Coordinates of N, CA and C in Angstrom, one line a residue:
M1 N 0.8 -1.2 0.0 CA 0.0 0.0 0.0 C 0.9 1.2 0.0
A2 N 0.8 2.1 -1.0 CA 1.5 3.4 -1.0 C 0.6 4.3 -0.2
A3 N 1.2 4.9 0.8 CA 0.5 5.7 1.8 C 0.7 7.2 1.6
S4 N 1.9 7.7 1.1 CA 2.1 9.1 1.0 C 3.3 9.3 0.0
A5 N 3.3 10.5 -0.5 CA 4.5 10.9 -1.4 C 4.9 12.3 -1.0
T6 N 6.2 12.5 -0.9 CA 6.7 13.8 -0.5 C 7.7 14.2 -1.7
V7 N 7.7 15.5 -2.0 CA 8.5 16.0 -3.1 C 9.2 17.3 -2.6
F8 N 10.4 17.5 -2.9 CA 11.1 18.8 -2.7 C 11.7 19.2 -4.0
S9 N 11.6 20.4 -4.4 CA 12.0 20.9 -5.7 C 12.9 22.1 -5.7
R10 N 13.9 22.1 -6.5 CA 14.7 23.3 -6.8 C 14.5 23.8 -8.2
Q11 N 13.5 23.3 -8.9 CA 13.2 23.7 -10.2 C 12.6 25.2 -10.1
A12 N 12.9 26.0 -11.2 CA 12.4 27.3 -11.2 C 10.9 27.4 -11.3
N13 N 10.3 26.5 -12.0 CA 8.8 26.5 -12.2 C 8.2 25.6 -11.2
P14 N 6.9 25.8 -11.0 CA 6.1 24.8 -10.2 C 6.1 23.5 -10.9
V15 N 6.2 22.4 -10.2 CA 6.3 21.1 -10.8 C 5.2 20.2 -10.1
T16 N 4.6 19.4 -10.9 CA 3.6 18.4 -10.4 C 4.2 17.0 -10.6
V17 N 4.2 16.3 -9.5 CA 4.7 14.9 -9.5 C 3.5 14.0 -9.1
T18 N 3.3 13.0 -10.0 CA 2.2 12.1 -9.8 C 2.7 10.6 -9.9
L19 N 2.3 9.8 -8.9 CA 2.6 8.4 -8.9 C 1.7 7.7 -9.9
H20 N 2.3 6.9 -10.8 CA 1.6 6.0 -11.7 C 1.8 4.6 -11.3
L21 N 0.8 3.8 -11.6 CA 0.8 2.4 -11.2 C 0.2 1.5 -12.4
G22 N 0.8 0.4 -12.6 CA 0.3 -0.5 -13.6 C 1.3 -1.4 -14.3
A23 N 1.2 -1.6 -15.6 CA 2.2 -2.4 -16.3 C 2.8 -1.5 -17.4
P24 N 4.0 -1.7 -17.8 CA 4.6 -0.9 -18.8 C 3.7 -0.8 -20.1
G25 N 3.5 0.5 -20.5 CA 2.6 0.7 -21.6 C 1.2 0.9 -21.2
N26 N 0.8 0.7 -19.9 CA -0.5 0.8 -19.4 C -0.5 1.3 -18.0
M27 N 0.2 2.4 -17.8 CA 0.3 3.0 -16.5 C -0.9 4.0 -16.3
S28 N -1.4 4.0 -15.0 CA -2.5 4.9 -14.7 C -2.1 5.9 -13.6
S29 N -2.6 7.1 -13.6 CA -2.3 8.0 -12.5 C -3.0 7.6 -11.3
T30 N -2.4 7.8 -10.1 CA -3.1 7.6 -8.8 C -3.4 8.9 -8.1
A31 N -4.0 8.8 -7.0 CA -4.4 10.0 -6.2 C -3.2 10.6 -5.6
L32 N -2.0 10.0 -5.6 CA -0.8 10.5 -5.0 C -0.2 11.5 -6.0
S33 N -0.5 12.7 -5.9 CA 0.0 13.8 -6.8 C 0.1 15.1 -6.0
C34 N 1.2 15.8 -6.2 CA 1.3 17.1 -5.5 C 2.0 18.1 -6.4
L35 N 1.7 19.3 -6.2 CA 2.2 20.5 -6.9 C 3.2 21.2 -6.0
V36 N 4.4 21.3 -6.4 CA 5.5 21.9 -5.5 C 6.1 23.1 -6.2
A37 N 6.3 24.2 -5.4 CA 6.9 25.4 -6.0 C 8.4 25.3 -5.7
S38 N 9.2 26.2 -6.3 CA 10.6 26.2 -6.2 C 11.1 26.3 -4.7
N39 N 12.0 25.5 -4.3 CA 12.6 25.6 -2.9 C 11.6 25.3 -1.8
T40 N 10.6 24.5 -2.1 CA 9.6 24.1 -1.1 C 9.4 22.6 -1.3
S41 N 8.6 22.1 -0.3 CA 8.2 20.7 -0.4 C 6.7 20.6 -0.3
C42 N 6.2 19.4 -0.7 CA 4.8 19.1 -0.5 C 4.7 17.6 -0.2
T43 N 3.6 17.3 0.6 CA 3.3 15.9 0.9 C 1.9 15.7 0.7
V44 N 1.6 14.5 0.1 CA 0.2 14.1 -0.2 C 0.0 12.7 0.4
A45 N -1.1 12.6 1.1 CA -1.4 11.3 1.7 C -2.5 10.6 1.0
G46 N -2.5 9.3 1.0 CA -3.6 8.6 0.3 C -3.5 7.1 0.7
S47 N -4.2 6.3 -0.1 CA -4.1 4.9 0.1 C -4.2 4.2 -1.3
V48 N -3.1 3.9 -1.9 CA -3.0 3.3 -3.2 C -2.6 1.8 -3.1
A49 N -3.4 0.9 -3.4 CA -3.1 -0.5 -3.4 C -2.1 -0.8 -4.5
V50 N -1.0 -1.5 -4.1 CA 0.0 -1.9 -5.1 C 0.1 -3.4 -5.0
L51 N -0.4 -4.0 -6.1 CA -0.4 -5.5 -6.2 C 1.0 -6.0 -6.5
A52 N 1.3 -7.2 -6.1 CA 2.6 -7.8 -6.4 C 2.8 -7.9 -8.0
G53 N 3.9 -7.5 -8.4 CA 4.2 -7.5 -9.9 C 3.8 -6.2 -10.6
S54 N 3.2 -5.3 -9.9 CA 2.8 -4.0 -10.5 C 4.1 -3.1 -10.6
F55 N 4.1 -2.3 -11.6 CA 5.2 -1.3 -11.8 C 4.7 0.1 -11.2
L56 N 5.6 0.8 -10.7 CA 5.4 2.2 -10.3 C 6.3 3.1 -11.0
D57 N 5.9 4.3 -11.4 CA 6.8 5.4 -11.8 C 6.2 6.7 -11.4
L58 N 7.0 7.7 -11.5 CA 6.6 9.1 -11.2 C 6.6 9.9 -12.4
S59 N 5.5 10.6 -12.7 CA 5.3 11.5 -13.8 C 5.7 12.9 -13.3
I60 N 6.6 13.6 -13.9 CA 7.0 14.9 -13.5 C 6.7 15.9 -14.6
T61 N 5.8 16.8 -14.4 CA 5.4 17.8 -15.4 C 5.7 19.2 -14.9
G62 N 6.1 20.1 -15.8 CA 6.3 21.5 -15.4 C 7.8 21.8 -15.2
A63 N 8.7 20.8 -15.3 CA 10.1 21.1 -15.1 C 10.6 22.2 -16.0
D64 N 11.6 22.9 -15.5 CA 12.1 24.0 -16.3 C 13.2 23.7 -17.3
G65 N 13.6 22.4 -17.4 CA 14.5 22.0 -18.5 C 16.0 22.1 -18.0
N66 N 16.2 22.6 -16.8 CA 17.6 22.6 -16.3 C 17.8 21.4 -15.3
S67 N 19.0 21.2 -14.9 CA 19.3 20.1 -14.1 C 19.2 20.4 -12.6
S68 N 18.3 21.3 -12.3 CA 18.1 21.6 -10.8 C 17.4 20.4 -10.2
G69 N 17.7 20.2 -8.9 CA 17.3 19.0 -8.2 C 15.8 18.9 -8.0
L70 N 15.4 17.7 -7.9 CA 14.0 17.3 -7.5 C 14.1 16.0 -6.8
W71 N 13.7 16.0 -5.5 CA 13.8 14.8 -4.7 C 12.4 14.2 -4.4
T72 N 12.2 12.9 -4.3 CA 10.9 12.3 -4.0 C 11.1 11.2 -3.0
A73 N 10.1 11.0 -2.2 CA 10.0 10.0 -1.2 C 8.6 9.4 -1.2
L74 N 8.6 8.0 -1.2 CA 7.3 7.3 -1.2 C 7.2 6.5 0.0
T75 N 6.1 6.6 0.8 CA 6.0 5.9 2.0 C 5.0 4.7 1.7
C76 N 5.4 3.5 2.1 CA 4.5 2.4 1.9 C 4.2 1.6 3.2
N77 N 3.1 1.1 3.3 CA 2.7 0.3 4.5 C 2.7 -1.2 4.1

């Protein structure tokens, strides 16, 4: 069970990070999504069931195109 996601960003633009779940080529967005401004963090809580064999990835939109840092943490139960 994915229980929360935390993101810290040094990107110049606001960035949205969303947890995706599924199989390669068939990933779906989950409720764990947060919008983070530059030099701040955000945390979103939820309850996303992750079945054995499922794939997870993070979709990052709004990045400024530079190599500024973006850190993520996923809490699972």
